[in-house]
PDB file of C-alpha atoms and ligand atoms in Angstrom:
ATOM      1  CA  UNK A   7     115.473 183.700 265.725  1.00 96.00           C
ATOM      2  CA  UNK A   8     118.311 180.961 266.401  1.00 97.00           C
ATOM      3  CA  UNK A   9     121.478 181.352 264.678  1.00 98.00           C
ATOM      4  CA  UNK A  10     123.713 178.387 264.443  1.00 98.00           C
ATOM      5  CA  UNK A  11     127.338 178.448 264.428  1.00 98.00           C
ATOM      6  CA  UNK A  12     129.749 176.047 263.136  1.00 98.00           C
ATOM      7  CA  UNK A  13     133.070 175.793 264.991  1.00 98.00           C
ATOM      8  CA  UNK A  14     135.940 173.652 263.794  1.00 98.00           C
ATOM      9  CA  UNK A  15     138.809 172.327 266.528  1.00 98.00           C
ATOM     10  CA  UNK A  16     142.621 173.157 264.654  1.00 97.00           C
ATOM     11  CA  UNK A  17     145.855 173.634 266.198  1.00 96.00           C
ATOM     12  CA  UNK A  18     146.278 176.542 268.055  1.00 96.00           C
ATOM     13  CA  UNK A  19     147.254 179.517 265.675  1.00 94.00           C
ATOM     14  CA  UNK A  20     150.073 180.285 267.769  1.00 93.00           C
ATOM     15  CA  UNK A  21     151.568 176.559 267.803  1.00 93.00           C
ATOM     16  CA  UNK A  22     154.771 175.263 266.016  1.00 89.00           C
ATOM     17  CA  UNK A  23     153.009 172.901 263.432  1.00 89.00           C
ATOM     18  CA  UNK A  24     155.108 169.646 262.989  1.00 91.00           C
ATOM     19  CA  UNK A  25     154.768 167.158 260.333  1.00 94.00           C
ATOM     20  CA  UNK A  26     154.947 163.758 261.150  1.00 94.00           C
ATOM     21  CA  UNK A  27     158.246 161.572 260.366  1.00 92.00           C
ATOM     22  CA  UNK A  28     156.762 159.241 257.791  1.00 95.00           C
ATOM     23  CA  UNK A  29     155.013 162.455 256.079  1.00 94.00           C
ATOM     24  CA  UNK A  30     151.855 161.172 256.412  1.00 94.00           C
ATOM     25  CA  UNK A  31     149.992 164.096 258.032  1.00 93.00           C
ATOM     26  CA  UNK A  32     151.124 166.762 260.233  1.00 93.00           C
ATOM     27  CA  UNK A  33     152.053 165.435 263.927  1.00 92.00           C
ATOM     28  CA  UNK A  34     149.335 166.665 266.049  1.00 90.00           C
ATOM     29  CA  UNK A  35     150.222 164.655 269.395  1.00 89.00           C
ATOM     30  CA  UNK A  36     150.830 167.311 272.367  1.00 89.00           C
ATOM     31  CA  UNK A  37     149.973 170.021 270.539  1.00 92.00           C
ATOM     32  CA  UNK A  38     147.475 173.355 271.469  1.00 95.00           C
ATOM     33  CA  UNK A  39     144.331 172.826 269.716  1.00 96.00           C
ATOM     34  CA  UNK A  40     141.627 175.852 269.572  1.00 96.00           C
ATOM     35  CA  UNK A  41     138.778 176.978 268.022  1.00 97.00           C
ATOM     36  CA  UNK A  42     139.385 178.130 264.576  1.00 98.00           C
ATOM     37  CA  UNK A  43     139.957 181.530 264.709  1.00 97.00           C
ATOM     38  CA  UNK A  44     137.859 182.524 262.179  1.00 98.00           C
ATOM     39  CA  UNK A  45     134.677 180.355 263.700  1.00 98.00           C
ATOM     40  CA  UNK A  46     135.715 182.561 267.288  1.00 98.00           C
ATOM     41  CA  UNK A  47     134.894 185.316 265.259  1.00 98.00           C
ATOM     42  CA  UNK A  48     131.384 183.992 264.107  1.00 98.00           C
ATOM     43  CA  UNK A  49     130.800 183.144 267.653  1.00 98.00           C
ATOM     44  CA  UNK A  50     131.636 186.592 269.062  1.00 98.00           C
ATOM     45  CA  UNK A  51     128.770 187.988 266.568  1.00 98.00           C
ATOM     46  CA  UNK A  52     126.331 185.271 266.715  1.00 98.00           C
ATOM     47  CA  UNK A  53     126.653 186.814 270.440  1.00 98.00           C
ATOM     48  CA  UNK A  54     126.467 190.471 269.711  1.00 98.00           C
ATOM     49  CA  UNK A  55     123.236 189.900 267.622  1.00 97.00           C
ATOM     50  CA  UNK A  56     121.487 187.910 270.670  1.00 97.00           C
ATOM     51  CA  UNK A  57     123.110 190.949 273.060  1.00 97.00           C
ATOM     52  CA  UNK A  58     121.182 193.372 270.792  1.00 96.00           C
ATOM     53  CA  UNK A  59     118.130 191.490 270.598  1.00 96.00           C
ATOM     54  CA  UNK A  60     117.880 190.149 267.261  1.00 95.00           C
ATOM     55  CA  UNK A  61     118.963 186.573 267.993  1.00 96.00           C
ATOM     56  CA  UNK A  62     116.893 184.424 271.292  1.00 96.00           C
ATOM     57  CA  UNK A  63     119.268 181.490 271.155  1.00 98.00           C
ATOM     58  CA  UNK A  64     123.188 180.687 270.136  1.00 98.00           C
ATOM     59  CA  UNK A  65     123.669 176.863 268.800  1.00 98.00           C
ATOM     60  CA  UNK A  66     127.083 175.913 268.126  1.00 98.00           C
ATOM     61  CA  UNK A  67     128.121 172.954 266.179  1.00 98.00           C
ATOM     62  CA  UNK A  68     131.529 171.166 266.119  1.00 98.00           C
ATOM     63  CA  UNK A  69     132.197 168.465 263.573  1.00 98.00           C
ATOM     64  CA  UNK A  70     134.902 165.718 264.767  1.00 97.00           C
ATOM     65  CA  UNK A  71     136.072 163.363 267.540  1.00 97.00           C
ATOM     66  CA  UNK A  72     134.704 163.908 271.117  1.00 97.00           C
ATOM     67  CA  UNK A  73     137.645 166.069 272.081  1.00 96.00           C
ATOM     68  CA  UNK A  74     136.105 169.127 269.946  1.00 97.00           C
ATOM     69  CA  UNK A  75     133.569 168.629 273.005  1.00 98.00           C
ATOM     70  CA  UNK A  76     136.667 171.325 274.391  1.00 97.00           C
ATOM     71  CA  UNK A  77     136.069 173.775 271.643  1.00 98.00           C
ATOM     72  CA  UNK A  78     132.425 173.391 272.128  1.00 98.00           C
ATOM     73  CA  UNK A  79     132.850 174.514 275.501  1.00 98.00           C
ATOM     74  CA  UNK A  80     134.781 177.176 274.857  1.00 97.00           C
ATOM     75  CA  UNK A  81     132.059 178.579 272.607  1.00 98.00           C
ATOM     76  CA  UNK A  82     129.430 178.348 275.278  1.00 98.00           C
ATOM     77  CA  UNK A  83     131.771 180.057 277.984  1.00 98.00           C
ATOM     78  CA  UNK A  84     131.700 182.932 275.184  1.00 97.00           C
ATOM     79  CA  UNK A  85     127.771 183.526 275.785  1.00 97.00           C
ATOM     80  CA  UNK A  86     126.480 180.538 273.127  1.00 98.00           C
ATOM     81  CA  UNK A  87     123.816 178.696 274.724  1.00 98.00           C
ATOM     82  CA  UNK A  88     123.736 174.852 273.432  1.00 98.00           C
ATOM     83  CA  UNK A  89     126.466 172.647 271.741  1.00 98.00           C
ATOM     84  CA  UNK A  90     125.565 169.745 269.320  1.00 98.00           C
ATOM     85  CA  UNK A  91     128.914 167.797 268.427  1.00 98.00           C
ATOM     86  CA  UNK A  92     128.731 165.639 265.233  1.00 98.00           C
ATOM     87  CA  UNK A  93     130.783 162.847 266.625  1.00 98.00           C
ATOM     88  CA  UNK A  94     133.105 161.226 263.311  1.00 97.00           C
ATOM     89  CA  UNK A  95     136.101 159.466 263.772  1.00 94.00           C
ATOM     90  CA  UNK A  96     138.560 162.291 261.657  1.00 92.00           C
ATOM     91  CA  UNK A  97     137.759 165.704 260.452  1.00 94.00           C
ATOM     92  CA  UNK A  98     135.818 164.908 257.479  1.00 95.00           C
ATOM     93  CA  UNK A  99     136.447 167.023 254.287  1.00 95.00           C
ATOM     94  CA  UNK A 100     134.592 169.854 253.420  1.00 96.00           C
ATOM     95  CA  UNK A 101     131.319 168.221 251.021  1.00 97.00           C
ATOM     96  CA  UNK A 102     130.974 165.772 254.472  1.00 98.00           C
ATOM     97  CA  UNK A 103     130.883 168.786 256.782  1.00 98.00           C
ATOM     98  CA  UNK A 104     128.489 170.899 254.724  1.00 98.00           C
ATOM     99  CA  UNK A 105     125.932 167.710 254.311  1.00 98.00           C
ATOM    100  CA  UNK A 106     125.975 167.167 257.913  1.00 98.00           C
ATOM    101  CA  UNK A 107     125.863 170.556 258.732  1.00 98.00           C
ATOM    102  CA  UNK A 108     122.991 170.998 255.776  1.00 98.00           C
ATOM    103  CA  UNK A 109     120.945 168.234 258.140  1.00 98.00           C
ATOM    104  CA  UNK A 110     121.499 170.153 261.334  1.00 98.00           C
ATOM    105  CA  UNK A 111     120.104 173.149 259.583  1.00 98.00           C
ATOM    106  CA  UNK A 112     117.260 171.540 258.382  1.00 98.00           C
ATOM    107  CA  UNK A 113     116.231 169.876 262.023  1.00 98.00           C
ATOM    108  CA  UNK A 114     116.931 173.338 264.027  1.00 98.00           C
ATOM    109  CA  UNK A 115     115.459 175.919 261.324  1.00 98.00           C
ATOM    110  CA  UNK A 116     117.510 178.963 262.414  1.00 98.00           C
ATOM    111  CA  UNK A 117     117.487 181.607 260.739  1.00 97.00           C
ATOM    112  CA  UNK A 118     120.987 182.947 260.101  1.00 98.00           C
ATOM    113  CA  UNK A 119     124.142 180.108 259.840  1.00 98.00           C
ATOM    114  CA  UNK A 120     127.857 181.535 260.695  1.00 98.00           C
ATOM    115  CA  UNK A 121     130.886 180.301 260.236  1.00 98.00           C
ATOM    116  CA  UNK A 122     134.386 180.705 259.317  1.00 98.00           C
ATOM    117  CA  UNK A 123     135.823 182.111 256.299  1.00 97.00           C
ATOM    118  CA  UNK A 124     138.387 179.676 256.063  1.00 97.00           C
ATOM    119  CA  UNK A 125     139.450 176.557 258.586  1.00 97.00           C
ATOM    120  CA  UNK A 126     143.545 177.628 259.292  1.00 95.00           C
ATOM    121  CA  UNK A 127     144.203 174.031 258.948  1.00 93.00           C
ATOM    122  CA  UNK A 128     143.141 173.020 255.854  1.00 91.00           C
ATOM    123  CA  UNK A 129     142.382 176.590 254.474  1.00 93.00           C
ATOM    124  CA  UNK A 130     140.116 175.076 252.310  1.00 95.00           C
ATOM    125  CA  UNK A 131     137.052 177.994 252.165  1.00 97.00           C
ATOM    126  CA  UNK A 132     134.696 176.116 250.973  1.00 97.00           C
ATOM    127  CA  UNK A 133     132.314 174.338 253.642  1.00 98.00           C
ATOM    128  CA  UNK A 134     130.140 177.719 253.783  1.00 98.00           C
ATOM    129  CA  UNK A 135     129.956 177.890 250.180  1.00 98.00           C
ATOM    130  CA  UNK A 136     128.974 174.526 249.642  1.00 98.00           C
ATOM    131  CA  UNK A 137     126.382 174.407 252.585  1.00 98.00           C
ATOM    132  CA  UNK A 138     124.487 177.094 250.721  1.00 98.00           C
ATOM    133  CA  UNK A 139     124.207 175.477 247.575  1.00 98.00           C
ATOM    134  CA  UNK A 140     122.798 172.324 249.086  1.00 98.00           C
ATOM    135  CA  UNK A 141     120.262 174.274 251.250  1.00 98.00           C
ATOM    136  CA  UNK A 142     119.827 176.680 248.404  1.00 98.00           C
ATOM    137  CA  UNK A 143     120.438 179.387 250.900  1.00 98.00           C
ATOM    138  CA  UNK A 144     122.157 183.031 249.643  1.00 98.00           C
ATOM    139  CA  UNK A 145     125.402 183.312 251.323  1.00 98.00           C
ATOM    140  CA  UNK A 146     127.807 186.445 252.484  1.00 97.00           C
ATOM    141  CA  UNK A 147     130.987 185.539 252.449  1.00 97.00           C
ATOM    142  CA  UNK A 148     134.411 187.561 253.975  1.00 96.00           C
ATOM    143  CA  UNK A 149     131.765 189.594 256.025  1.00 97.00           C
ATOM    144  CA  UNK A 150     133.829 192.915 257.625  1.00 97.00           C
ATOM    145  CA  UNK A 151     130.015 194.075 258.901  1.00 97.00           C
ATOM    146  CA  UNK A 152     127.011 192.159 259.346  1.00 97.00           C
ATOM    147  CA  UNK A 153     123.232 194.565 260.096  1.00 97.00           C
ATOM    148  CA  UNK A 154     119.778 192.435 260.403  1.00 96.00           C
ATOM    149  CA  UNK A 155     116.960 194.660 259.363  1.00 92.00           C
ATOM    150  CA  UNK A 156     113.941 192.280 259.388  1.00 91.00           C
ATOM    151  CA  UNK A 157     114.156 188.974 257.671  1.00 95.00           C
ATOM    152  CA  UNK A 158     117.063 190.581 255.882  1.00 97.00           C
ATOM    153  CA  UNK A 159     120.834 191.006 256.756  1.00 97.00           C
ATOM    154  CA  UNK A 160     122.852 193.577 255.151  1.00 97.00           C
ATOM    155  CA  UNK A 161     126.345 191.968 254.810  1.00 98.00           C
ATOM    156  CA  UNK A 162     129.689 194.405 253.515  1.00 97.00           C
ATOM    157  CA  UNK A 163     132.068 192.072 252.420  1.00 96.00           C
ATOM    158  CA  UNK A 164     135.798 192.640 251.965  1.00 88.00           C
ATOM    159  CA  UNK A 165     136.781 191.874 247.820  1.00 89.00           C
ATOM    160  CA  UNK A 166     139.442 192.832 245.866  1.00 88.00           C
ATOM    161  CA  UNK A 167     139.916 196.163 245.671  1.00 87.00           C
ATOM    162  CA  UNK A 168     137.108 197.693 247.884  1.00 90.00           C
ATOM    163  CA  UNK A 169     134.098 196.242 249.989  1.00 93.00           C
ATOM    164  CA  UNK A 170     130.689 195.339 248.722  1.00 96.00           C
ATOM    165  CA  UNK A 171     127.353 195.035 250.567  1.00 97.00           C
ATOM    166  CA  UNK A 172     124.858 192.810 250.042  1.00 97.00           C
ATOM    167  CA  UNK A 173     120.982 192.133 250.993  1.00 98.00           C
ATOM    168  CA  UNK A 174     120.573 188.730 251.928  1.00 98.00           C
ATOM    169  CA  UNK A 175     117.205 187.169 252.117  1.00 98.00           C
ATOM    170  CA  UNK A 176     116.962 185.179 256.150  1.00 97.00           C
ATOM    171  CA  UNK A 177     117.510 182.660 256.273  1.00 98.00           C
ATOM    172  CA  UNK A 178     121.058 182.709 255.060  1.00 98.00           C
ATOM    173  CA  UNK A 179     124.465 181.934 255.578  1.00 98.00           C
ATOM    174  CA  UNK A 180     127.360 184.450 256.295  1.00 98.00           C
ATOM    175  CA  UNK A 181     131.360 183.596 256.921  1.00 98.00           C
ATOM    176  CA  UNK A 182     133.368 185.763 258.611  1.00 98.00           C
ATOM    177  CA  UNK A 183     136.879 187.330 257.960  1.00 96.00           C
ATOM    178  CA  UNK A 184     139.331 189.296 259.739  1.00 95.00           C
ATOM    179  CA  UNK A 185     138.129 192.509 260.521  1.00 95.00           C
ATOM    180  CA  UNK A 186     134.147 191.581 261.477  1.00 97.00           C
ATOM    181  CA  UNK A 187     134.952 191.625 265.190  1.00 97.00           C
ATOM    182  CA  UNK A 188     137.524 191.366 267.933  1.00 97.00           C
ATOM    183  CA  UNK A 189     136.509 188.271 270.421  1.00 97.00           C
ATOM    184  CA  UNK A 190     136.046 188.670 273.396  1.00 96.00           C
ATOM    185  CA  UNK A 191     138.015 186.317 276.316  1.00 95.00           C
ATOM    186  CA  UNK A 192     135.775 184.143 278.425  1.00 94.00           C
ATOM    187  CA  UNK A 193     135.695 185.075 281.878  1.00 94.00           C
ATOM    188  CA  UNK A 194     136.178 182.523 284.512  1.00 95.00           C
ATOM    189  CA  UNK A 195     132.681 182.038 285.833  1.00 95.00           C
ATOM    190  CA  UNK A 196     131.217 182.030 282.600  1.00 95.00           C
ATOM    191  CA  UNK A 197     133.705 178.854 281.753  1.00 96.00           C
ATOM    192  CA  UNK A 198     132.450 177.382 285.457  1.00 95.00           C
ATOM    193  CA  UNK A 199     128.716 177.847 283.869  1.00 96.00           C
ATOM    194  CA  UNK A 200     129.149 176.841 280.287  1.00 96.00           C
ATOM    195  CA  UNK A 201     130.069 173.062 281.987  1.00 96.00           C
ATOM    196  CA  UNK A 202     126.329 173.209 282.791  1.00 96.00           C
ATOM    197  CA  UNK A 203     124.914 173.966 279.314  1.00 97.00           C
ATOM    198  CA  UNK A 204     123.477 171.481 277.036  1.00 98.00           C
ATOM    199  CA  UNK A 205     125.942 169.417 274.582  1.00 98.00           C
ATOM    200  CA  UNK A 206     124.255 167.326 272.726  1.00 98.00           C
ATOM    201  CA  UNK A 207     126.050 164.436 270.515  1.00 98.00           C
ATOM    202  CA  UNK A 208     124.872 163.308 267.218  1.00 98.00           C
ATOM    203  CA  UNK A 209     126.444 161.204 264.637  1.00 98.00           C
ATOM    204  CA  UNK A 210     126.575 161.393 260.694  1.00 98.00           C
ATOM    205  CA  UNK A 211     123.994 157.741 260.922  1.00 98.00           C
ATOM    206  CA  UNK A 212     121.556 159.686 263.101  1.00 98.00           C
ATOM    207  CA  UNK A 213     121.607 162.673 260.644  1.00 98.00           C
ATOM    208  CA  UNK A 214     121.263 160.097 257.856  1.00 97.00           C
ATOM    209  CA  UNK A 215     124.315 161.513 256.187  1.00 97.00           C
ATOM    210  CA  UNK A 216     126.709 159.109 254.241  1.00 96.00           C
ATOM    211  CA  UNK A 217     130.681 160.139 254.721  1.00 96.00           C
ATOM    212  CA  UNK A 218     131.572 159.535 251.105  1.00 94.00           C
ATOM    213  CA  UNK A 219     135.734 160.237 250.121  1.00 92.00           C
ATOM    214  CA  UNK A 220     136.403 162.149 247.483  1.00 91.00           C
ATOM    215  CA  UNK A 221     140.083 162.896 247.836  1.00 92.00           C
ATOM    216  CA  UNK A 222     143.369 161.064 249.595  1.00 93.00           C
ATOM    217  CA  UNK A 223     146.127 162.450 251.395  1.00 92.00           C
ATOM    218  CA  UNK A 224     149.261 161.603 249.604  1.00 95.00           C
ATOM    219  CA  UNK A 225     151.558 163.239 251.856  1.00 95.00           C
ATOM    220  CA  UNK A 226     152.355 166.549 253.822  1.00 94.00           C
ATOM    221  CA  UNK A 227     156.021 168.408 253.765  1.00 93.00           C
ATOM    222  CA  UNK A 228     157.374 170.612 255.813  1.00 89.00           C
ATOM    223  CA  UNK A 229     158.389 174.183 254.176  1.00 86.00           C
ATOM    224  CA  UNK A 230     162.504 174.311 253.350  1.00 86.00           C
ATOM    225  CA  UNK A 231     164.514 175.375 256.407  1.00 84.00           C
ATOM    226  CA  UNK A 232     165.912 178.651 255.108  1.00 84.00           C
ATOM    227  CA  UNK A 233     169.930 179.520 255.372  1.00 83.00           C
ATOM    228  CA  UNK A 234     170.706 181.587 258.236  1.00 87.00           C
ATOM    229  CA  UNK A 235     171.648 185.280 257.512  1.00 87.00           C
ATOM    230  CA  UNK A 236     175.011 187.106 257.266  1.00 88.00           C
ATOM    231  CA  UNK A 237     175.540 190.866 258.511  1.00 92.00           C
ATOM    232  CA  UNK A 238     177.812 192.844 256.268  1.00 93.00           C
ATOM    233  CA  UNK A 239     180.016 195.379 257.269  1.00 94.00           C
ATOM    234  CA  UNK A 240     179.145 198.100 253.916  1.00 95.00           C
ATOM    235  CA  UNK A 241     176.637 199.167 251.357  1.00 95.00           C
ATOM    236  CA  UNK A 242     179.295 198.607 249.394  1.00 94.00           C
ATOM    237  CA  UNK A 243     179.588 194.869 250.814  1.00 94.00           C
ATOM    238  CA  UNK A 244     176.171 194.206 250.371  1.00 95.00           C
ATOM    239  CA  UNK A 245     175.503 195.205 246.717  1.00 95.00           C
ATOM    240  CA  UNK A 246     178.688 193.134 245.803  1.00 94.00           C
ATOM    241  CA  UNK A 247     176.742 190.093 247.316  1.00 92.00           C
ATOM    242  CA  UNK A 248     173.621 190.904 246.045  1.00 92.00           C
ATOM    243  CA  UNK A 249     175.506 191.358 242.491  1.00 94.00           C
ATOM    244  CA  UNK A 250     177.902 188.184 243.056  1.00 93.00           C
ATOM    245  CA  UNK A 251     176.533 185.672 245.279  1.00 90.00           C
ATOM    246  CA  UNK A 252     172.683 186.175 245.049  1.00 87.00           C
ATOM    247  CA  UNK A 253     172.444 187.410 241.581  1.00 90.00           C
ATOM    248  CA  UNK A 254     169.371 189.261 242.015  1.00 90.00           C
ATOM    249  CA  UNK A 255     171.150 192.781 240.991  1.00 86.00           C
TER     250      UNK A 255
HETATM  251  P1  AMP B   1     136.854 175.244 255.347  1.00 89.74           P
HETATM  252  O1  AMP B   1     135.917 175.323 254.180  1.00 89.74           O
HETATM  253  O2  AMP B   1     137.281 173.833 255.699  1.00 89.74           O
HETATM  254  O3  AMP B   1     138.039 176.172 255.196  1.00 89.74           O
HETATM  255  O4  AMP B   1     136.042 175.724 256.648  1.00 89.74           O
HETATM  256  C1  AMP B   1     135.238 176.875 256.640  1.00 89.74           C
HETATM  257  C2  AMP B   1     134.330 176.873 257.850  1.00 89.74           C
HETATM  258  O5  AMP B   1     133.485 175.722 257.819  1.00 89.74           O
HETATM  259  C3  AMP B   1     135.013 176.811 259.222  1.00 89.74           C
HETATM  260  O6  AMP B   1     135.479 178.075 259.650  1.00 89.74           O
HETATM  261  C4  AMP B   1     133.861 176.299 260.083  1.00 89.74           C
HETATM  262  O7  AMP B   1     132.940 177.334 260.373  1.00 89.74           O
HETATM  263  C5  AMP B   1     133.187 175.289 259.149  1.00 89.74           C
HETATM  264  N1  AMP B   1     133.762 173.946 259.377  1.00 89.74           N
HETATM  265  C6  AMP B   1     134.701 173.293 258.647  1.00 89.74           C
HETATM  266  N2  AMP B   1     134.986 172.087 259.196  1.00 89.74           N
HETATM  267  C7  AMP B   1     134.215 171.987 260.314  1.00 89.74           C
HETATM  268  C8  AMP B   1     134.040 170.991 261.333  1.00 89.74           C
HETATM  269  N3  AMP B   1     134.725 169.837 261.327  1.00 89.74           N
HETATM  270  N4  AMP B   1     133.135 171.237 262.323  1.00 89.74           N
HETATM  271  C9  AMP B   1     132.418 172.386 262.333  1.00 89.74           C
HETATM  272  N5  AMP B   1     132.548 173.360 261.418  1.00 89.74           N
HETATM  273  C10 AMP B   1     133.427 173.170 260.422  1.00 89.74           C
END
């Protein structure tokens, strides 16, 4: 069975995000980019099921311009074994990326999809939701544990209040949250070998896919700086402020 992974390129978790001057989008010159962290976590157990045997090959699919080629990469110096990069000019919005993704499903047939709860970017959760309804494919989302028992995976899912678990039918599609896995690092001869694995590059006119917009950025602000704290010298002090000043008591 093949499982394909979907892996989106956004700025590095750990990276001050800046917003341009004219507020038109945030600033994304000379800053870390990485693979969504959520999508590392779908490619850590598209890995584990091919390291327990119930998975022969790990295809991982990056939607964007040619530098997501790096986050490709990354993914195959995990343990994935081919890359196919949808080559667009922009990261498309979600509909786009499930309908080219949808196409990609439908050429390579595998039989489980992962991906991402949520890109951190433009926390939309949505693309995985979407791609099942146009491949009419039952989906597990927020997946905490994933089991495959024949053509069925058993997916617990983290929901309000408690966790659920589901039988899917295979093929299917499952995003990932939080607490599915911990990712592993890529070692340094596995990132020396990944440069040899296949990458193939495809483009929305190849998949016969048709970018359509549905929504404009208007603009992008930066949260309000907040006031710098004060120490006070007494309890006493402090519930004056809190009483006087801050009017909260
Ligand atoms: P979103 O619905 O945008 O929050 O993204 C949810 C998931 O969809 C991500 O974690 C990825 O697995 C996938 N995804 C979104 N955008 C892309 C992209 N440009 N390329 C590949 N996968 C993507």
């Amino acid at each position: 069975m093949k499982i394909l992974v979907a892996v989106k390129r956004v700025i590095d978790y750990n990276a001050k995000v800046r917003v341009k001057a004219d507020n038109t989008d945030v600033d994304l010159n000379n800053t870390k980019m990485a693979i969504n962290p959520f999508c590392e976590i779908a490619v850590e157990e598209a890995i584990r099921l091919k390291e327990a045997g119930s998975a022969s090959e790990v295809i991982v699919v990056s939607i964007g311009p040619k530098a997501c080629q790096e986050q490709i990469r990354t993914a195959l110096a995990l343990g994935a074994d081919r890359g196919i990069q949808v080559e667009t000019a922009d990261y498309p919005e979600s509909l786009n990326v499930a309908k080219l993704l949808a196409q990609v499903v439908r050429d390579e047939q595998p039989g489980l999809i992962i991906m991402g709860k949520q890109a951190i970017d433009s926390d939309n959760n949505q693309t995985g939701q979407m791609l099942s309804a146009l491949l009419d494919m039952p989906q597990g989302t927020f997946a905490s544990e994933v089991k495959l028992e024949g053509d069925k995976a058993q997916v617990t899912r983290e929901v309000d209040g408690g966790l659920q678990t589901l039988s899917l039918n295979l093929p299917a599609i499952i995003t990932t949250d939080l607490r599915l896995n911990e990712p592993r690092f890529a070692s340094l001869p596995n990132i020396m070998k990944a440069k040899r694995k296949p990458l193939a590059v495809t483009s929305p006119e190849t998949l016969g896919v048709e970018l359509k917009q549905h929504s404009t950025l208007l603009k992008v602000t930066p949260p309000t700086e907040r006031s710098a704290g004060i120490l006070v010298n007494s309890v006493d002090e402090l519930v004056e402020k809190l009483k006087n000043e801050a009017k909260v008591l």
